[in-house]
mmCIF file of C-alpha atoms in Angstrom:
data_model
loop_
_atom_site.group_PDB
_atom_site.id
_atom_site.type_symbol
_atom_site.label_atom_id
_atom_site.label_comp_id
_atom_site.label_asym_id
_atom_site.label_seq_id
_atom_site.Cartn_x
_atom_site.Cartn_y
_atom_site.Cartn_z
ATOM 1 C CA UNK A 52 0.000 0.000 0.000
ATOM 2 C CA UNK A 53 2.892 2.284 0.825
ATOM 3 C CA UNK A 54 4.416 1.702 -2.613
ATOM 4 C CA UNK A 55 1.079 2.415 -4.279
ATOM 5 C CA UNK A 56 0.738 5.633 -2.329
ATOM 6 C CA UNK A 57 4.263 6.717 -3.292
ATOM 7 C CA UNK A 58 3.604 6.015 -6.987
ATOM 8 C CA UNK A 59 0.400 8.015 -6.845
ATOM 9 C CA UNK A 60 2.274 10.941 -5.284
ATOM 10 C CA UNK A 61 4.947 10.747 -7.986
ATOM 11 C CA UNK A 62 2.315 10.589 -10.714
ATOM 12 C CA UNK A 63 0.562 13.578 -9.183
ATOM 13 C CA UNK A 64 3.824 15.522 -9.049
ATOM 14 C CA UNK A 65 4.674 14.743 -12.695
ATOM 15 C CA UNK A 66 1.210 15.723 -13.902
ATOM 16 C CA UNK A 67 1.228 18.927 -11.833
ATOM 17 C CA UNK A 68 4.736 19.765 -13.060
ATOM 18 C CA UNK A 69 3.647 19.439 -16.683
ATOM 19 C CA UNK A 70 0.643 21.709 -16.087
ATOM 20 C CA UNK A 71 2.769 24.344 -14.372
ATOM 21 C CA UNK A 72 5.611 24.146 -16.914
ATOM 22 C CA UNK A 73 3.516 24.630 -20.076
ATOM 23 C CA UNK A 74 3.009 28.425 -19.781
ATOM 24 C CA UNK A 75 6.632 28.912 -18.700
ATOM 25 C CA UNK A 76 7.952 26.971 -21.709
ATOM 26 C CA UNK A 77 5.750 28.871 -24.168
ATOM 27 C CA UNK A 78 6.577 32.313 -22.780
ATOM 28 C CA UNK A 79 10.278 31.435 -22.506
ATOM 29 C CA UNK A 80 10.376 30.522 -26.221
ATOM 30 C CA UNK A 81 8.999 33.977 -26.963
ATOM 31 C CA UNK A 82 11.660 35.487 -24.742
ATOM 32 C CA UNK A 83 14.392 33.603 -26.601
ATOM 33 C CA UNK A 84 13.198 34.883 -29.988
ATOM 34 C CA UNK A 85 13.006 38.484 -28.805
ATOM 35 C CA UNK A 86 16.320 38.519 -26.997
ATOM 36 C CA UNK A 87 18.260 36.622 -29.661
ATOM 37 C CA UNK A 88 17.216 39.444 -31.985
ATOM 38 C CA UNK A 89 18.640 41.980 -29.518
ATOM 39 C CA UNK A 90 15.487 43.238 -27.756
ATOM 40 C CA UNK A 91 15.110 42.692 -23.997
ATOM 41 C CA UNK A 92 11.529 41.718 -23.291
ATOM 42 C CA UNK A 93 10.556 41.890 -19.625
ATOM 43 C CA UNK A 94 6.998 42.604 -20.808
ATOM 44 C CA UNK A 95 6.326 38.853 -21.012
ATOM 45 C CA UNK A 96 4.362 39.118 -17.760
ATOM 46 C CA UNK A 97 2.016 41.770 -19.152
ATOM 47 C CA UNK A 98 1.674 39.999 -22.485
ATOM 48 C CA UNK A 99 0.658 36.813 -20.679
ATOM 49 C CA UNK A 100 -1.872 38.678 -18.553
ATOM 50 C CA UNK A 101 -3.381 40.468 -21.558
ATOM 51 C CA UNK A 102 -3.571 37.170 -23.453
ATOM 52 C CA UNK A 103 -5.319 35.512 -20.511
ATOM 53 C CA UNK A 104 -7.946 38.248 -20.357
ATOM 54 C CA UNK A 105 -8.450 38.479 -24.114
ATOM 55 C CA UNK A 106 -8.889 34.716 -24.337
ATOM 56 C CA UNK A 107 -11.831 34.791 -21.933
ATOM 57 C CA UNK A 108 -13.294 38.021 -23.281
ATOM 58 C CA UNK A 109 -13.249 36.979 -26.935
ATOM 59 C CA UNK A 110 -13.968 33.385 -26.009
ATOM 60 C CA UNK A 111 -17.324 34.266 -24.454
ATOM 61 C CA UNK A 112 -18.412 35.970 -27.677
ATOM 62 C CA UNK A 113 -16.690 33.900 -30.361
ATOM 63 C CA UNK A 114 -16.077 30.518 -28.790
ATOM 64 C CA UNK A 115 -12.795 28.909 -27.685
ATOM 65 C CA UNK A 116 -10.976 29.201 -31.014
ATOM 66 C CA UNK A 117 -12.125 32.804 -31.386
ATOM 67 C CA UNK A 118 -10.842 33.455 -27.881
ATOM 68 C CA UNK A 119 -7.449 31.985 -28.727
ATOM 69 C CA UNK A 120 -7.276 34.072 -31.906
ATOM 70 C CA UNK A 121 -8.173 37.194 -29.912
ATOM 71 C CA UNK A 122 -5.505 36.442 -27.326
ATOM 72 C CA UNK A 123 -2.863 35.979 -30.031
ATOM 73 C CA UNK A 124 -3.906 39.235 -31.715
ATOM 74 C CA UNK A 125 -3.567 41.151 -28.443
ATOM 75 C CA UNK A 126 -0.168 39.553 -27.804
ATOM 76 C CA UNK A 127 1.028 40.506 -31.287
ATOM 77 C CA UNK A 128 -0.184 44.083 -30.725
ATOM 78 C CA UNK A 129 1.746 44.352 -27.449
ATOM 79 C CA UNK A 130 4.818 42.919 -29.154
ATOM 80 C CA UNK A 131 4.424 45.542 -31.865
ATOM 81 C CA UNK A 132 4.109 48.258 -29.212
ATOM 82 C CA UNK A 133 7.324 47.080 -27.532
ATOM 83 C CA UNK A 134 9.058 47.085 -30.922
ATOM 84 C CA UNK A 135 7.828 50.617 -31.685
ATOM 85 C CA UNK A 136 8.877 51.993 -28.296
ATOM 86 C CA UNK A 137 12.345 50.424 -28.283
ATOM 87 C CA UNK A 138 13.336 50.472 -31.954
ATOM 88 C CA UNK A 139 11.576 53.519 -33.384
ATOM 89 C CA UNK A 140 11.223 55.790 -30.343
ATOM 90 C CA UNK A 141 14.468 54.439 -28.814
ATOM 91 C CA UNK A 142 13.015 53.988 -25.339
ATOM 92 C CA UNK A 143 15.077 51.958 -22.897
ATOM 93 C CA UNK A 144 14.039 48.306 -23.210
ATOM 94 C CA UNK A 145 13.537 47.872 -19.449
ATOM 95 C CA UNK A 146 11.430 51.025 -19.141
ATOM 96 C CA UNK A 147 9.268 49.967 -22.072
ATOM 97 C CA UNK A 148 8.790 46.497 -20.584
ATOM 98 C CA UNK A 149 7.840 47.876 -17.169
ATOM 99 C CA UNK A 150 5.377 50.290 -18.770
ATOM 100 C CA UNK A 151 3.696 47.510 -20.747
ATOM 101 C CA UNK A 152 3.495 45.306 -17.658
ATOM 102 C CA UNK A 153 1.824 48.052 -15.637
ATOM 103 C CA UNK A 154 -0.486 48.895 -18.543
ATOM 104 C CA UNK A 155 -1.611 45.280 -18.881
ATOM 105 C CA UNK A 156 -2.098 44.859 -15.128
ATOM 106 C CA UNK A 157 -4.211 47.975 -14.672
ATOM 107 C CA UNK A 158 -6.090 47.719 -17.971
ATOM 108 C CA UNK A 159 -7.155 44.113 -17.403
ATOM 109 C CA UNK A 160 -8.297 45.004 -13.870
ATOM 110 C CA UNK A 161 -10.338 47.908 -15.248
ATOM 111 C CA UNK A 162 -11.840 45.834 -18.052
ATOM 112 C CA UNK A 163 -12.627 42.978 -15.673
ATOM 113 C CA UNK A 164 -14.634 45.375 -13.513
ATOM 114 C CA UNK A 165 -16.271 47.116 -16.474
ATOM 115 C CA UNK A 166 -17.230 44.160 -18.655
ATOM 116 C CA UNK A 167 -17.864 41.459 -16.094
ATOM 117 C CA UNK A 168 -18.410 42.639 -12.518
ATOM 118 C CA UNK A 169 -20.324 45.827 -13.433
ATOM 119 C CA UNK A 170 -22.192 44.401 -16.403
ATOM 120 C CA UNK A 171 -25.960 44.447 -16.170
ATOM 121 C CA UNK A 172 -26.628 41.789 -15.107
ATOM 122 C CA UNK A 173 -23.118 40.859 -13.765
ATOM 123 C CA UNK A 174 -21.628 37.850 -15.523
ATOM 124 C CA UNK A 175 -18.771 35.548 -14.528
ATOM 125 C CA UNK A 176 -15.368 35.962 -16.175
ATOM 126 C CA UNK A 177 -15.242 32.288 -17.089
ATOM 127 C CA UNK A 178 -15.663 30.119 -20.165
ATOM 128 C CA UNK A 179 -18.313 27.445 -20.469
ATOM 129 C CA UNK A 180 -16.127 25.568 -22.954
ATOM 130 C CA UNK A 181 -12.368 26.006 -22.720
ATOM 131 C CA UNK A 182 -9.504 24.660 -24.817
ATOM 132 C CA UNK A 183 -7.955 21.193 -24.338
ATOM 133 C CA UNK A 184 -4.843 21.210 -22.161
ATOM 134 C CA UNK A 185 -3.323 18.635 -24.527
ATOM 135 C CA UNK A 186 -3.029 21.183 -27.353
ATOM 136 C CA UNK A 187 -0.775 23.372 -25.268
ATOM 137 C CA UNK A 188 1.229 20.434 -23.908
ATOM 138 C CA UNK A 189 2.010 19.296 -27.461
ATOM 139 C CA UNK A 190 2.935 22.857 -28.435
ATOM 140 C CA UNK A 191 5.203 23.205 -25.391
ATOM 141 C CA UNK A 192 6.997 19.971 -26.329
ATOM 142 C CA UNK A 193 7.316 20.681 -30.066
ATOM 143 C CA UNK A 194 8.075 24.398 -30.195
ATOM 144 C CA UNK A 195 11.495 24.338 -28.471
ATOM 145 C CA UNK A 196 12.726 21.789 -31.034
ATOM 146 C CA UNK A 197 11.209 23.663 -33.973
ATOM 147 C CA UNK A 198 12.550 27.029 -32.821
ATOM 148 C CA UNK A 199 15.991 25.486 -32.198
ATOM 149 C CA UNK A 200 16.050 24.131 -35.753
ATOM 150 C CA UNK A 201 14.748 27.430 -37.081
ATOM 151 C CA UNK A 202 17.442 29.472 -35.345
ATOM 152 C CA UNK A 203 20.304 27.099 -36.184
ATOM 153 C CA UNK A 204 19.410 25.722 -39.613
ATOM 154 C CA UNK A 205 17.487 28.408 -41.505
ATOM 155 C CA UNK A 206 18.546 31.642 -43.163
ATOM 156 C CA UNK A 207 15.978 33.619 -41.169
ATOM 157 C CA UNK A 208 17.276 32.172 -37.904
ATOM 158 C CA UNK A 209 20.886 32.907 -38.822
ATOM 159 C CA UNK A 210 20.006 36.494 -39.690
ATOM 160 C CA UNK A 211 17.973 36.953 -36.515
ATOM 161 C CA UNK A 212 20.922 35.768 -34.419
ATOM 162 C CA UNK A 213 23.281 38.013 -36.399
ATOM 163 C CA UNK A 214 21.140 41.054 -35.591
ATOM 164 C CA UNK A 215 21.223 40.116 -31.919
ATOM 165 C CA UNK A 216 25.025 39.995 -31.957
ATOM 166 C CA UNK A 217 25.509 43.227 -33.920
ATOM 167 C CA UNK A 218 22.684 45.104 -35.581
ATOM 168 C CA UNK A 219 25.127 47.583 -37.119
ATOM 169 C CA UNK A 220 27.233 44.917 -38.806
ATOM 170 C CA UNK A 221 24.073 43.135 -39.938
ATOM 171 C CA UNK A 222 22.854 46.381 -41.506
ATOM 172 C CA UNK A 223 26.204 46.881 -43.268
ATOM 173 C CA UNK A 224 25.862 43.336 -44.643
ATOM 174 C CA UNK A 225 22.592 44.337 -46.302
ATOM 175 C CA UNK A 226 20.140 43.031 -43.720
ATOM 176 C CA UNK A 227 17.216 44.967 -42.239
ATOM 177 C CA UNK A 228 17.566 44.896 -38.419
ATOM 178 C CA UNK A 229 14.133 46.418 -37.753
ATOM 179 C CA UNK A 230 12.351 43.778 -39.830
ATOM 180 C CA UNK A 231 14.273 40.950 -38.209
ATOM 181 C CA UNK A 232 13.679 42.326 -34.719
ATOM 182 C CA UNK A 233 9.998 42.691 -35.594
ATOM 183 C CA UNK A 234 9.906 38.939 -36.239
ATOM 184 C CA UNK A 235 11.491 38.242 -32.857
ATOM 185 C CA UNK A 236 9.486 40.704 -30.743
ATOM 186 C CA UNK A 237 6.067 40.095 -32.317
ATOM 187 C CA UNK A 238 6.649 36.337 -32.059
ATOM 188 C CA UNK A 239 7.431 36.795 -28.374
ATOM 189 C CA UNK A 240 4.103 38.594 -27.934
ATOM 190 C CA UNK A 241 2.255 35.778 -29.695
ATOM 191 C CA UNK A 242 3.870 33.051 -27.594
ATOM 192 C CA UNK A 243 3.465 34.934 -24.294
ATOM 193 C CA UNK A 244 -0.209 35.546 -25.078
ATOM 194 C CA UNK A 245 -0.625 31.845 -25.906
ATOM 195 C CA UNK A 246 0.846 31.070 -22.475
ATOM 196 C CA UNK A 247 -1.693 33.418 -20.884
ATOM 197 C CA UNK A 248 -4.522 31.860 -22.903
ATOM 198 C CA UNK A 249 -3.452 28.462 -21.594
ATOM 199 C CA UNK A 250 -3.825 29.692 -18.012
ATOM 200 C CA UNK A 251 -7.290 31.191 -18.472
ATOM 201 C CA UNK A 252 -8.785 29.036 -21.244
ATOM 202 C CA UNK A 253 -7.345 25.588 -20.561
ATOM 203 C CA UNK A 254 -6.027 25.338 -17.031
ATOM 204 C CA UNK A 255 -8.731 27.090 -14.976
ATOM 205 C CA UNK A 256 -11.366 28.276 -17.484
ATOM 206 C CA UNK A 257 -11.693 31.771 -16.028
ATOM 207 C CA UNK A 258 -9.893 35.093 -15.595
ATOM 208 C CA UNK A 259 -9.023 36.718 -12.274
ATOM 209 C CA UNK A 260 -6.907 39.721 -11.275
ATOM 210 C CA UNK A 261 -3.156 39.239 -11.785
ATOM 211 C CA UNK A 262 -3.645 35.529 -12.428
ATOM 212 C CA UNK A 263 -0.237 35.234 -14.130
ATOM 213 C CA UNK A 264 1.400 35.845 -10.709
ATOM 214 C CA UNK A 265 4.980 36.390 -11.825
ATOM 215 C CA UNK A 266 5.177 33.519 -14.326
ATOM 216 C CA UNK A 267 6.321 35.942 -17.036
ATOM 217 C CA UNK A 268 9.325 36.899 -14.939
ATOM 218 C CA UNK A 269 10.116 33.257 -14.210
ATOM 219 C CA UNK A 270 9.943 32.557 -17.964
ATOM 220 C CA UNK A 271 12.389 35.411 -18.498
ATOM 221 C CA UNK A 272 14.693 33.869 -15.897
ATOM 222 C CA UNK A 273 14.403 30.568 -17.786
ATOM 223 C CA UNK A 274 15.638 32.358 -20.908
ATOM 224 C CA UNK A 275 18.716 33.576 -19.022
ATOM 225 C CA UNK A 276 19.351 30.287 -17.229
ATOM 226 C CA UNK A 277 18.917 28.461 -20.540
ATOM 227 C CA UNK A 278 21.630 30.647 -22.099
ATOM 228 C CA UNK A 279 19.221 32.175 -24.618
ATOM 229 C CA UNK A 280 18.730 28.833 -26.391
ATOM 230 C CA UNK A 281 15.276 27.310 -27.031
ATOM 231 C CA UNK A 282 16.148 23.898 -25.595
ATOM 232 C CA UNK A 283 18.004 25.325 -22.606
ATOM 233 C CA UNK A 284 15.147 27.713 -21.833
ATOM 234 C CA UNK A 285 12.637 24.856 -22.109
ATOM 235 C CA UNK A 286 14.687 22.728 -19.698
ATOM 236 C CA UNK A 287 14.955 25.600 -17.203
ATOM 237 C CA UNK A 288 11.223 26.315 -17.530
ATOM 238 C CA UNK A 289 10.451 22.635 -16.905
ATOM 239 C CA UNK A 290 12.578 22.748 -13.744
ATOM 240 C CA UNK A 291 10.794 25.866 -12.521
ATOM 241 C CA UNK A 292 7.475 24.168 -13.337
ATOM 242 C CA UNK A 293 8.525 21.237 -11.174
ATOM 243 C CA UNK A 294 9.390 23.555 -8.279
ATOM 244 C CA UNK A 295 6.114 25.447 -8.728
ATOM 245 C CA UNK A 296 4.142 22.201 -8.651
ATOM 246 C CA UNK A 297 6.125 21.053 -5.634
ATOM 247 C CA UNK A 298 5.301 24.176 -3.642
ATOM 248 C CA UNK A 299 1.609 23.736 -4.494
ATOM 249 C CA UNK A 300 1.624 20.120 -3.306
ATOM 250 C CA UNK A 301 3.609 20.971 -0.167
ATOM 251 C CA UNK A 302 1.218 23.690 0.969
ATOM 252 C CA UNK A 303 -0.674 22.392 3.991
ATOM 253 C CA UNK A 304 1.291 19.133 4.126
ATOM 254 C CA UNK A 305 4.528 20.384 5.731
ATOM 255 C CA UNK A 306 5.117 22.330 8.926
ATOM 256 C CA UNK A 307 6.264 25.468 7.165
ATOM 257 C CA UNK A 308 4.424 28.765 6.626
ATOM 258 C CA UNK A 309 2.533 28.751 3.319
ATOM 259 C CA UNK A 310 4.185 32.019 2.304
ATOM 260 C CA UNK A 311 7.617 30.420 2.757
ATOM 261 C CA UNK A 312 6.706 27.426 0.590
ATOM 262 C CA UNK A 313 5.367 29.723 -2.130
ATOM 263 C CA UNK A 314 8.778 31.398 -2.357
ATOM 264 C CA UNK A 315 10.423 28.151 -3.498
ATOM 265 C CA UNK A 316 10.370 28.693 -7.313
ATOM 266 C CA UNK A 317 11.267 32.372 -6.997
ATOM 267 C CA UNK A 318 14.200 31.661 -4.667
ATOM 268 C CA UNK A 319 15.406 28.946 -7.059
ATOM 269 C CA UNK A 320 15.170 31.435 -9.932
ATOM 270 C CA UNK A 321 17.422 33.928 -8.153
ATOM 271 C CA UNK A 322 19.893 31.221 -7.150
ATOM 272 C CA UNK A 323 20.110 29.810 -10.677
ATOM 273 C CA UNK A 324 20.678 33.249 -12.187
ATOM 274 C CA UNK A 325 23.468 33.932 -9.680
ATOM 275 C CA UNK A 326 25.210 30.607 -10.231
ATOM 276 C CA UNK A 327 25.028 30.344 -14.015
ATOM 277 C CA UNK A 328 26.079 33.894 -15.048
ATOM 278 C CA UNK A 329 25.550 33.186 -18.760
ATOM 279 C CA UNK A 330 26.698 35.520 -21.553
ATOM 280 C CA UNK A 331 23.858 37.318 -23.366
ATOM 281 C CA UNK A 332 23.792 38.203 -27.094
ATOM 282 C CA UNK A 333 26.312 41.002 -27.633
ATOM 283 C CA UNK A 334 23.824 43.619 -28.884
ATOM 284 C CA UNK A 335 21.052 42.815 -26.384
ATOM 285 C CA UNK A 336 19.364 45.962 -25.144
ATOM 286 C CA UNK A 337 21.568 48.376 -27.088
ATOM 287 C CA UNK A 338 20.403 51.313 -29.171
ATOM 288 C CA UNK A 339 19.137 50.281 -32.643
ATOM 289 C CA UNK A 340 21.321 51.408 -35.588
ATOM 290 C CA UNK A 341 20.468 54.814 -37.044
#
């Protein structure tokens, strides 16, 4: 009986880890694409939150697939906004990311109140029919491999990495840094929004205030810990997903304060970043070429 109980606990941990890792893997792949093109994207958190809200909002009117399409459109728009602010208006990448995070947090709170809580009559911010979790699990398993092959084996991937190392030299070689960075940043918005849609449309079937709860920042840490590679970021995100699932399962079952247990994945993120000290792309976060 003891062995059976242990196997059930292990099975529960593996299943919970997979559920927690999926949004981190998806958002981290977006972070890799943006940062390998030279654009720091700490707005992953806000993009995920906006995608989560848009998925439920559009999903109630257009159905699950319409909700997913709406979430992706909002994510692409936020990616475009980050591109405009950093590459055209030359705003600092960190400042732009913080601004987009705050915008998404406050705007989704306002819209949640306006369109759900204060509607007449009030309606729940939940979906009657969500999306299958399996779709996102398959995407989280396939995308790191596909993006790795795309970055390493295709002309577009080679050019995107070249822009991330030196946009000026890429421009002198006849490439168009803004176009290539647009591919990276808009793709990051799409993937972060898909991660948010997973949370609201597949995992819980509803939207609540700040439901992303720092997962965008953990995904960004996975990008760094994974040395800006798709497979490394996916592995780091899977590890953080395991720690996140572990803290959920430990809550109430160990003699530790719940708040302390909740800190587990965040403390591991800080420790990993301190220990690994990886080298970023050479042109990451620098001014775009004139």
